[in-house]
């Protein structure tokens, strides 16, 4: 993806270029509007970032001219301005820009917005768009901060869903650099995401059009509890080879074969992560009751708003990863202006045991507190059509979850 950045301020130019190059984009720059208009046809950018205040020709004028030329009329344009006034915003949109950022800005926000603009523009390949995505439900488990229990919740959620409903369910490890899902389920890394990227022991990257449902199914691991796992590649280098396009395709193919797709996501807004967040109907966001986690959650909610996600898509979990002195739930909810849906109590011993043995609590036959908690969580996050009536062939796990639900209803 190629981005043209136009600004007369060399410092801003440098900062924007550095941020976007780091994010993997090819960045070209122009120092004024005239230069930009002269070079735009030869550069053929996928996106233009325009400063508003420039000598000679301002950003609005450059934007209008780009819009009036057929060859550049459809390029996404983002405006950068020093004033965040309503008038300047409206002037920008009237000139034909698609988005707008006020200087100074945070590089992460610039990156997220650029990605959103580019994504909105990229039409999905026909084959992907045409397939009815039946009734599969994609649940992304996410946090902007590490160590919040994302992998723990994703693993227990996926195994719980498979055990309650006995329907095809897949856990997808999106932590490409060092995923833990297979480890948490004690599965050997016989197949991984790497099967969908490169022919083993060769230099040959598998072209994306060769990736199909059969290949995806062959890349899955199976756990005795019924859940399938698409494990992270064995080395971080192999992880680097997976791009957002491949993620979107693989998730689409998985959705055709699975009723539930649970994603264990890394703590970033890279384009592979965004592709997964976009594909999800529900984002389970995890945070601990401390200031740093609340701050990260607040930033994440802001980005979700900017991405246009409905607030109902976000399911907030407060996870007590430490024992005491946490912030009160009410204060966190007030700070975030978002309700906390579920609280996980501090439970270090059973969780350390679970990781060391590769047996997540939700798989245990006994009704231990964590088993109950994760089973109920899986039920809450299930599809409405599943929750609303007893299944044709109820599983033992469904029966006990249902019994608990009924009991709770009675107590209300
Ligand atoms: N409620 C809890 N009580 C005690 N310890 C917890 C709790 N939840 C998670 N942990 C522990 O915190 C650690 C991190 O959990 P986990 O790996 O699930 O989080 P993560 O967000 O996926 O982390 P990473 O950033 O490594 O991907 C693990 O050792 C886990 O056992
Ligand atoms: Mg993790």
Coordinates of C-alpha atoms and ligand atoms in Angstrom, one line a residue:
X1 CA 0.0 0.0 0.0
X2 CA 1.4 3.4 -1.0
X3 CA 0.6 6.6 0.8
X4 CA 1.4 10.1 -0.3
X5 CA 1.9 12.6 2.5
X6 CA 1.7 16.3 1.7
X7 CA 2.9 18.9 4.3
X8 CA 5.1 22.0 4.2
X9 CA 6.4 21.3 7.7
X10 CA 9.4 18.9 7.3
X11 CA 9.1 17.7 10.9
X12 CA 5.5 16.6 10.6
X13 CA 6.3 15.1 7.2
X14 CA 9.1 13.1 8.9
X15 CA 7.0 12.0 11.8
X16 CA 4.0 10.9 9.7
X17 CA 6.3 9.1 7.2
X18 CA 8.2 7.3 10.0
X19 CA 5.0 6.1 11.7
X20 CA 3.5 4.8 8.5
X21 CA 6.7 3.2 7.2
X22 CA 7.0 1.4 10.5
X23 CA 3.5 0.1 10.0
X24 CA 4.6 -1.4 6.7
X25 CA 3.3 1.2 4.2
X26 CA 5.3 2.6 1.3
X27 CA 5.4 6.4 2.0
X28 CA 6.1 9.2 -0.5
X29 CA 6.1 12.8 0.4
X30 CA 5.5 16.2 -1.2
X31 CA 6.3 19.6 0.3
X32 CA 3.3 21.5 -1.2
X33 CA 0.1 21.1 -3.1
X34 CA 1.5 21.8 -6.5
X35 CA 4.1 19.1 -6.2
X36 CA 1.5 16.7 -5.0
X37 CA -0.8 17.3 -7.9
X38 CA 2.0 17.1 -10.3
X39 CA 3.3 13.7 -9.0
X40 CA 0.0 12.0 -8.0
X41 CA -0.6 10.3 -11.3
X42 CA 2.8 8.8 -11.5
X43 CA 2.8 7.8 -7.8
X44 CA -0.8 6.3 -7.9
X45 CA -1.2 6.3 -4.1
X46 CA -3.8 4.2 -2.2
X47 CA -4.2 7.1 0.2
X48 CA -3.3 10.8 0.4
X49 CA -2.7 12.6 3.7
X50 CA -3.0 16.4 3.3
X51 CA -2.0 19.2 5.5
X52 CA -4.6 22.0 5.5
X53 CA -2.4 25.1 6.1
X54 CA 0.1 25.2 3.2
X55 CA 1.5 28.3 1.4
X56 CA 0.2 29.0 -2.1
X57 CA -2.4 26.3 -2.3
X58 CA -4.1 25.0 0.9
X59 CA -5.2 21.4 1.6
X60 CA -8.8 22.0 0.8
X61 CA -7.9 23.2 -2.7
X62 CA -5.6 20.3 -3.3
X63 CA -8.4 18.0 -2.1
X64 CA -11.0 19.6 -4.4
X65 CA -8.6 19.2 -7.4
X66 CA -7.9 15.6 -6.6
X67 CA -11.6 14.9 -6.4
X68 CA -12.3 16.6 -9.7
X69 CA -9.8 14.4 -11.7
X70 CA -11.2 11.0 -12.7
X71 CA -7.8 9.3 -12.1
X72 CA -7.7 10.5 -8.4
X73 CA -11.4 11.0 -7.6
X74 CA -11.7 7.9 -5.5
X75 CA -8.5 7.9 -3.6
X76 CA -9.2 8.1 0.2
X77 CA -8.0 11.5 1.6
X78 CA -7.2 12.4 5.2
X79 CA -6.7 16.0 6.2
X80 CA -4.3 17.1 8.9
X81 CA -5.1 20.4 10.7
X82 CA -3.8 22.4 13.6
X83 CA -7.3 23.5 14.6
X84 CA -10.0 21.1 15.5
X85 CA -12.8 23.6 14.9
X86 CA -16.1 22.6 13.5
X87 CA -15.8 24.9 10.5
X88 CA -12.4 23.5 9.5
X89 CA -13.8 20.0 9.8
X90 CA -16.8 20.8 7.7
X91 CA -14.6 22.6 5.1
X92 CA -12.5 19.5 4.9
X93 CA -15.5 17.2 4.3
X94 CA -17.0 19.6 1.8
X95 CA -13.7 19.7 -0.1
X96 CA -14.1 15.9 -0.3
X97 CA -11.9 14.5 2.4
X98 CA -12.8 11.2 4.0
X99 CA -11.2 11.7 7.4
X100 CA -9.6 14.3 9.5
X101 CA -7.0 14.5 12.2
X102 CA -6.0 17.3 14.5
X103 CA -2.3 18.0 15.2
X104 CA -0.6 17.0 17.4
X105 CA -1.8 13.4 17.3
X106 CA -0.7 10.0 18.6
X107 CA 1.0 7.8 16.0
X108 CA -1.2 4.8 17.0
X109 CA -4.3 6.8 16.2
X110 CA -2.9 7.9 12.9
X111 CA -2.1 4.3 12.1
X112 CA -5.5 3.0 13.1
X113 CA -7.3 5.6 11.0
X114 CA -5.2 5.0 8.0
X115 CA -5.9 1.3 8.2
X116 CA -9.6 1.9 8.6
X117 CA -9.6 4.2 5.5
X118 CA -7.7 1.7 3.4
X119 CA -9.9 -1.1 4.6
X120 CA -13.1 0.7 3.8
X121 CA -11.8 1.2 0.3
X122 CA -10.6 -2.3 -0.4
X123 CA -13.6 -4.2 -1.7
X124 CA -13.6 -7.8 -0.6
X125 CA -12.8 -10.3 -3.3
X126 CA -16.0 -11.6 -4.9
X127 CA -15.7 -15.1 -3.7
X128 CA -15.5 -14.0 -0.2
X129 CA -18.3 -11.5 -0.3
X130 CA -20.7 -13.8 -2.1
X131 CA -20.5 -16.7 0.4
X132 CA -23.3 -16.4 2.9
X133 CA -21.6 -16.5 6.3
X134 CA -24.4 -18.7 7.6
X135 CA -24.9 -18.2 11.3
X136 CA -21.3 -18.6 12.5
X137 CA -20.4 -16.3 15.4
X138 CA -16.9 -14.9 15.7
X139 CA -15.8 -13.8 19.1
X140 CA -12.5 -11.9 19.4
X141 CA -10.8 -11.9 22.8
X142 CA -8.6 -8.8 23.1
X143 CA -6.8 -6.4 25.4
X144 CA -4.3 -3.6 24.6
X145 CA -2.3 -4.7 27.6
X146 CA -0.5 -8.0 28.0
X147 CA -1.0 -10.5 30.8
X148 CA -4.7 -9.7 31.3
X149 CA -5.9 -13.3 30.7
X150 CA -6.7 -13.1 27.0
X151 CA -5.4 -16.5 26.1
X152 CA -6.9 -18.0 29.2
X153 CA -10.3 -16.7 28.4
X154 CA -10.1 -17.5 24.7
X155 CA -9.1 -21.1 25.4
X156 CA -11.7 -21.7 28.0
X157 CA -14.4 -20.0 26.0
X158 CA -13.7 -22.0 22.9
X159 CA -13.5 -25.3 24.8
X160 CA -16.7 -24.3 26.7
X161 CA -18.7 -23.6 23.6
X162 CA -17.6 -26.9 22.0
X163 CA -18.7 -28.8 25.1
X164 CA -22.0 -27.0 25.7
X165 CA -23.3 -27.2 22.1
X166 CA -21.3 -30.0 20.5
X167 CA -21.1 -28.0 17.3
X168 CA -18.0 -27.3 15.2
X169 CA -16.0 -24.7 17.1
X170 CA -12.5 -23.4 16.4
X171 CA -10.0 -21.5 18.5
X172 CA -7.7 -19.3 16.3
X173 CA -4.4 -18.2 17.7
X174 CA -3.7 -14.8 16.3
X175 CA -0.6 -14.2 18.4
X176 CA 1.6 -15.0 15.5
X177 CA 4.9 -14.2 17.3
X178 CA 4.5 -16.5 20.2
X179 CA 0.9 -17.9 20.6
X180 CA 0.0 -20.2 23.5
X181 CA -3.3 -21.7 22.6
X182 CA -1.9 -25.1 21.6
X183 CA 0.2 -25.2 24.7
X184 CA -2.8 -24.3 26.9
X185 CA -4.6 -27.4 25.5
X186 CA -1.5 -29.6 25.5
X187 CA -1.6 -30.1 21.7
X188 CA 1.6 -30.8 19.8
X189 CA 2.3 -28.3 17.0
X190 CA 1.7 -30.7 14.2
X191 CA -0.2 -28.2 12.1
X192 CA -0.2 -24.4 12.4
X193 CA -0.9 -21.2 10.5
X194 CA 2.4 -21.8 8.8
X195 CA 0.6 -24.6 6.8
X196 CA -1.4 -21.8 5.2
X197 CA 1.5 -19.5 4.4
X198 CA 4.5 -21.5 3.1
X199 CA 5.1 -24.9 1.6
X200 CA 7.2 -26.6 4.4
X201 CA 11.0 -26.6 3.9
X202 CA 10.8 -24.5 0.7
X203 CA 11.0 -20.8 -0.2
X204 CA 7.5 -21.0 -1.7
X205 CA 4.9 -18.8 -0.2
X206 CA 1.5 -20.2 -0.9
X207 CA -0.3 -17.7 -3.2
X208 CA -3.5 -16.5 -1.5
X209 CA -5.8 -17.9 -4.3
X210 CA -4.6 -21.4 -3.5
X211 CA -5.8 -21.2 0.1
X212 CA -9.1 -23.0 0.2
X213 CA -11.4 -24.7 2.8
X214 CA -9.6 -28.1 2.5
X215 CA -6.2 -26.6 3.1
X216 CA -7.6 -24.7 6.1
X217 CA -9.2 -27.8 7.6
X218 CA -5.9 -29.7 7.2
X219 CA -4.1 -26.9 9.2
X220 CA -6.3 -27.5 12.3
X221 CA -5.5 -29.5 15.4
X222 CA -8.3 -31.4 17.2
X223 CA -8.7 -31.6 20.9
X224 CA -10.7 -34.4 22.5
X225 CA -13.2 -31.9 24.0
X226 CA -14.3 -31.2 20.5
X227 CA -12.6 -27.8 19.8
X228 CA -10.4 -27.3 16.8
X229 CA -7.4 -25.1 17.0
X230 CA -5.5 -23.1 14.4
X231 CA -2.2 -22.7 16.2
X232 CA 0.3 -19.9 15.9
X233 CA 3.3 -20.7 13.7
X234 CA 6.3 -22.4 15.5
X235 CA 8.6 -19.4 15.0
X236 CA 8.0 -15.6 15.1
X237 CA 9.6 -15.3 11.6
X238 CA 6.9 -17.5 10.1
X239 CA 4.3 -15.3 11.9
X240 CA 5.6 -12.2 10.1
X241 CA 4.5 -13.8 6.8
X242 CA 0.8 -13.7 7.6
X243 CA -0.9 -10.6 6.3
X244 CA -4.3 -9.1 6.8
X245 CA -5.6 -10.4 3.5
X246 CA -4.7 -13.9 4.4
X247 CA -6.3 -13.5 7.9
X248 CA -9.6 -12.3 6.4
X249 CA -9.7 -15.1 3.9
X250 CA -8.8 -17.8 6.5
X251 CA -11.4 -16.5 8.9
X252 CA -14.0 -16.5 6.1
X253 CA -13.2 -20.1 5.3
X254 CA -13.3 -21.1 9.0
X255 CA -16.7 -19.5 9.3
X256 CA -18.1 -21.6 6.6
X257 CA -17.2 -24.8 8.6
X258 CA -17.6 -23.7 12.2
X259 CA -20.5 -22.3 14.2
X260 CA -18.2 -20.6 16.6
X261 CA -14.9 -19.0 15.9
X262 CA -12.9 -17.7 18.9
X263 CA -9.9 -15.5 18.4
X264 CA -7.0 -15.1 20.8
X265 CA -5.6 -11.7 19.8
X266 CA -2.3 -9.9 20.4
X267 CA -2.3 -6.6 22.2
X268 CA -2.0 -4.2 19.3
X269 CA -3.9 -2.7 16.4
X270 CA -1.8 -4.1 13.6
X271 CA -3.6 -4.7 10.4
X272 CA -3.9 -8.5 11.0
X273 CA -5.4 -7.7 14.4
X274 CA -7.8 -5.2 12.8
X275 CA -8.9 -7.7 10.2
X276 CA -9.8 -10.1 13.0
X277 CA -11.6 -7.4 15.1
X278 CA -13.5 -6.4 12.0
X279 CA -14.6 -10.0 11.3
X280 CA -15.9 -10.4 14.9
X281 CA -19.5 -10.0 16.0
X282 CA -18.3 -9.7 19.6
X283 CA -15.2 -8.3 21.1
X284 CA -14.4 -9.6 24.6
X285 CA -12.1 -7.0 26.1
X286 CA -10.1 -7.9 29.2
X287 CA -8.7 -5.6 31.9
X288 CA -7.4 -5.8 35.4
X289 CA -8.5 -3.4 38.1
X290 CA -5.5 -1.1 37.9
X291 CA -4.9 2.3 36.4
X292 CA -2.7 1.2 33.5
X293 CA -5.3 -1.4 32.4
X294 CA -8.2 1.1 32.7
X295 CA -6.2 3.6 30.7
X296 CA -5.5 1.0 28.0
X297 CA -9.2 0.0 28.0
X298 CA -10.2 3.6 27.5
X299 CA -7.8 4.0 24.6
X300 CA -9.2 0.8 23.0
X301 CA -12.8 1.9 23.4
X302 CA -11.9 5.2 21.7
X303 CA -10.4 3.3 18.8
X304 CA -13.4 1.0 18.6
X305 CA -15.7 4.1 18.4
X306 CA -13.5 5.5 15.7
X307 CA -13.7 2.3 13.8
X308 CA -17.5 2.6 13.9
X309 CA -18.0 -0.5 16.1
X310 CA -21.3 -0.5 18.0
X311 CA -20.8 -0.4 21.7
X312 CA -23.0 -3.5 21.9
X313 CA -20.2 -5.3 20.2
X314 CA -17.9 -4.8 23.2
X315 CA -18.2 -7.2 26.2
X316 CA -16.0 -6.0 29.1
X317 CA -14.4 -8.5 31.5
X318 CA -12.7 -7.3 34.7
X319 CA -10.1 -9.9 35.5
X320 CA -8.5 -9.9 39.0
X321 CA -5.0 -11.0 37.9
X322 CA -3.7 -9.8 41.2
X323 CA -5.1 -10.3 44.7
X324 CA -5.9 -7.0 46.4
X325 CA -5.9 -3.2 46.2
X326 CA -7.7 -3.1 42.9
X327 CA -9.8 -0.2 41.8
X328 CA -13.5 -0.4 42.6
X329 CA -15.7 -1.8 39.8
X330 CA -18.0 1.3 39.9
X331 CA -15.1 3.7 39.5
X332 CA -13.8 1.8 36.5
X333 CA -17.3 1.7 34.9
X334 CA -17.6 5.5 35.5
X335 CA -14.2 6.2 34.0
X336 CA -14.9 4.1 30.9
X337 CA -18.5 5.0 30.6
X338 CA -19.1 1.4 29.8
X339 CA -20.6 -1.4 32.0
X340 CA -18.4 -4.4 33.1
X341 CA -20.2 -7.5 32.0
X342 CA -18.3 -10.2 34.0
X343 CA -15.8 -10.3 36.8
X344 CA -13.2 -13.0 37.1
X345 CA -11.9 -13.4 40.6
X346 CA -8.2 -13.8 41.4
X347 CA -7.4 -17.5 41.0
X348 CA -3.7 -17.9 40.5
X349 CA -3.1 -21.5 41.6
X350 CA -5.8 -23.2 39.5
X351 CA -4.8 -21.1 36.5
X352 CA -1.1 -21.8 36.8
X353 CA -2.0 -25.5 37.2
X354 CA -4.2 -25.3 34.1
X355 CA -1.3 -23.9 32.0
X356 CA 1.3 -26.3 33.3
X357 CA -0.9 -29.3 32.7
X358 CA -2.6 -28.1 29.5
X359 CA -6.0 -28.7 31.0
X360 CA -8.2 -25.5 31.0
X361 CA -10.6 -25.4 34.0
X362 CA -13.7 -25.4 31.7
X363 CA -12.8 -29.0 30.7
X364 CA -12.9 -30.3 34.2
X365 CA -15.8 -32.6 35.1
X366 CA -16.3 -31.2 38.6
X367 CA -18.2 -28.0 39.2
X368 CA -15.2 -26.1 40.6
X369 CA -15.7 -22.3 40.7
X370 CA -13.6 -21.6 37.6
X371 CA -15.2 -24.4 35.7
X372 CA -18.6 -23.0 36.5
X373 CA -17.5 -19.4 35.7
X374 CA -16.1 -20.3 32.2
X375 CA -19.0 -22.6 31.3
X376 CA -21.4 -19.8 32.2
X377 CA -19.3 -17.3 30.3
X378 CA -19.4 -19.5 27.2
X379 CA -23.2 -19.8 27.5
X380 CA -23.6 -16.0 27.9
X381 CA -21.6 -15.4 24.7
X382 CA -23.4 -18.1 22.7
X383 CA -25.7 -17.3 19.8
X384 CA -29.2 -16.2 20.7
X385 CA -30.7 -19.0 18.5
X386 CA -28.8 -21.5 20.7
X387 CA -29.5 -19.9 24.1
X388 CA -33.2 -19.5 23.5
X389 CA -34.3 -23.2 23.6
X390 CA -32.9 -26.6 24.6
X391 CA -30.8 -28.3 21.9
X392 CA -32.2 -31.5 20.2
X393 CA -29.5 -33.6 21.8
X394 CA -28.5 -31.8 25.0
X395 CA -25.0 -32.4 26.3
X396 CA -24.1 -33.1 29.9
X397 CA -22.4 -29.7 30.1
X398 CA -25.5 -27.9 28.6
X399 CA -27.7 -29.6 31.2
X400 CA -25.7 -28.3 34.1
X401 CA -25.3 -24.8 32.6
X402 CA -29.1 -24.7 32.0
X403 CA -29.8 -25.9 35.5
X404 CA -27.7 -23.0 36.9
X405 CA -29.4 -20.5 34.6
X406 CA -32.8 -21.7 35.7
X407 CA -31.8 -21.4 39.3
X408 CA -30.6 -17.9 38.8
X409 CA -33.8 -16.9 37.1
X410 CA -35.8 -18.2 40.1
X411 CA -33.6 -16.3 42.5
X412 CA -34.2 -13.0 40.7
Ligands
LIG1 N1 -8.0 -14.3 37.4 C1 -6.7 -14.5 37.5 N2 -6.1 -14.8 38.6 C2 -4.8 -15.1 38.7 N3 -4.0 -15.2 37.7 C3 -4.5 -15.0 36.5 C4 -5.9 -14.6 36.3 N4 -6.1 -14.5 35.0 C5 -5.0 -14.7 34.3 N5 -4.0 -15.0 35.2 C6 -2.6 -15.4 34.9 O1 -2.0 -14.3 34.2 C7 -1.1 -14.8 33.3 C8 -1.5 -14.3 31.9 O2 -2.6 -14.9 31.4 P1 -2.8 -15.1 29.9 O3 -1.6 -15.8 29.3 O4 -4.1 -15.8 29.7 O5 -3.0 -13.6 29.4 P2 -2.7 -12.9 28.0 O6 -3.4 -11.6 28.1 O7 -3.0 -13.9 26.9 O8 -1.1 -12.7 28.2 P3 0.0 -12.5 27.0 O9 0.2 -11.0 27.1 O10 1.1 -13.2 27.5 O11 -0.6 -12.9 25.7 C9 -1.2 -16.3 33.3 O12 -0.1 -16.8 34.1 C10 -2.5 -16.6 34.0 O13 -2.5 -17.8 34.7
LIG2 MG1 -1.8 -14.5 25.3

